[in-house]
Each structure stands twice: as C-alpha cells, then as structure tokens.
C-alpha cells in the first residue's frame, strides 16, 4: 500500500522558516512529479510547488522566491523549504504524487501537516 507521510509543520512567526518533508513508501515504481498543495480554511486547495523526476521545480505565484522544493530519490523524500513565511501561508500542506505508469494513471495524497504563521 502506497503511503505519503508529511512532517515538519508547526507554528512559526512571520518571517520565519519551516522545512516540510514527505516520505513515500510502498510504491513498486518511482514516482514522476511530486507536488505540494495547501488548503486554508474556507479556500480551495492550491498547488504550491511541483518537482519533476529530473528535479525541475515550479512554483505558485504566491510563493515564488520564498519556497524551494527538492527531492532525494534515494530516500524517497520530497522537501519544501519555506522561508520568509507570511500569515497568509497558514494552511494544511499536503504531499501529492500523480502521473501515469504503464498507461495507468495514479494519484496519492498524504494526510497533511498544519502550518500556522503568526503575525
């Protein structure tokens, strides 16, 4: 059974930093794109950052220049380094793996980790 396990969330003051981790397990194949989403209360879930299998990252406009996504394929782990945090970054952050393998689409989600940024 595939599992994605996030960790690293918490409470931080505005301007601070956090690093989220997402460890994947149980997959019989290597994931392609790995993604971080977030959902704030009363808002839609939004894509924060994504990283390709080759390590190319893309970012949502609201986090460009502040967040950095990276992956360690040996450890099956994806990271999200979050710097210069703002109160509007407060949300539950979810790790996601989605793509196609052997012509079959797949999508997996973690349980989420809470990030709270105080002003």
XYZ file of C-alpha atoms in Angstrom:
119
model
C 0.000 0.000 0.000
C 1.383 3.358 -1.038
C 1.751 5.914 1.703
C 2.885 9.503 1.714
C 3.816 10.823 5.150
C 4.334 14.544 5.720
C 6.138 16.063 8.655
C 7.699 19.347 9.677
C 4.668 21.558 10.131
C 4.158 23.736 13.149
C 3.733 27.243 14.491
C 6.179 29.925 13.405
C 6.294 33.697 13.498
C 6.057 35.749 10.349
C 9.426 35.957 8.652
C 10.458 32.556 9.963
C 11.192 29.304 8.198
C 9.999 25.726 8.178
C 11.008 22.671 6.180
C 8.382 20.116 5.306
C 9.254 16.546 4.407
C 7.230 13.919 2.584
C 8.393 10.319 2.679
C 6.829 7.885 0.254
C 6.675 4.145 0.777
C 5.039 1.072 -0.658
C 5.291 2.001 -4.337
C 6.591 -0.564 -6.812
C 7.708 2.150 -9.151
C 9.398 5.515 -8.928
C 7.076 8.486 -8.909
C 7.425 11.143 -11.559
C 6.182 14.534 -10.499
C 5.850 15.153 -6.775
C 3.789 18.069 -5.566
C 2.954 20.150 -2.537
C -0.546 21.572 -2.186
C -2.092 23.616 0.583
C -5.574 24.378 1.759
C -6.506 27.228 4.035
C -9.850 27.305 5.882
C -12.658 28.233 3.535
C -10.414 28.172 0.477
C -9.787 25.787 -2.375
C -6.763 23.538 -2.349
C -3.974 25.139 -4.371
C -0.732 23.939 -5.874
C 2.248 25.380 -4.020
C 5.134 23.700 -5.815
C 5.922 20.729 -8.012
C 9.122 18.943 -8.894
C 9.770 16.695 -11.860
C 11.606 13.400 -11.721
C 14.615 15.238 -13.082
C 14.498 17.830 -10.329
C 12.962 20.816 -12.085
C 10.744 22.819 -9.774
C 7.803 25.087 -10.491
C 6.044 27.346 -8.017
C 2.791 29.092 -7.413
C 2.990 32.853 -7.819
C 2.349 33.497 -4.133
C 5.429 31.533 -3.005
C 7.954 32.240 -5.757
C 11.255 33.385 -4.346
C 10.355 32.211 -0.830
C 9.790 28.444 -1.110
C 12.106 25.814 -2.557
C 11.111 22.286 -3.488
C 13.661 19.484 -3.707
C 13.737 15.709 -3.726
C 16.039 12.917 -2.631
C 15.198 9.913 -4.765
C 17.386 7.590 -2.700
C 15.391 8.427 0.411
C 12.066 8.656 -1.462
C 11.609 12.051 0.123
C 10.423 15.409 -1.132
C 11.120 18.590 0.777
C 9.566 22.016 0.852
C 11.800 24.687 2.343
C 9.638 27.642 3.306
C 11.348 30.936 4.104
C 10.044 34.437 4.796
C 6.753 32.944 5.901
C 3.672 35.137 5.984
C 0.404 34.749 7.887
C -1.317 34.029 4.572
C 0.812 30.901 4.239
C -1.190 29.396 7.088
C -2.799 26.207 5.781
C -2.706 22.450 5.835
C 0.029 21.333 3.466
C -0.408 18.116 1.517
C 2.074 16.000 -0.350
C 0.873 14.543 -3.650
C 2.174 12.087 -6.223
C 0.372 11.964 -9.544
C 1.127 10.717 -13.011
C 0.881 7.772 -15.351
C 2.732 4.487 -15.047
C 2.393 1.665 -17.558
C -0.542 3.559 -19.071
C -2.344 3.633 -15.741
C -2.938 6.950 -14.009
C -2.180 7.173 -10.327
C -2.643 9.733 -7.597
C -1.753 9.551 -3.933
C -2.126 12.035 -1.097
C -0.613 12.380 2.315
C -2.635 13.144 5.415
C -1.443 16.743 5.584
C 0.582 18.775 8.045
C -0.567 22.028 9.616
C 1.485 25.178 9.128
C 0.486 28.206 11.170
C 2.228 31.553 10.746
C 1.549 34.154 13.403
C 1.803 37.870 12.754
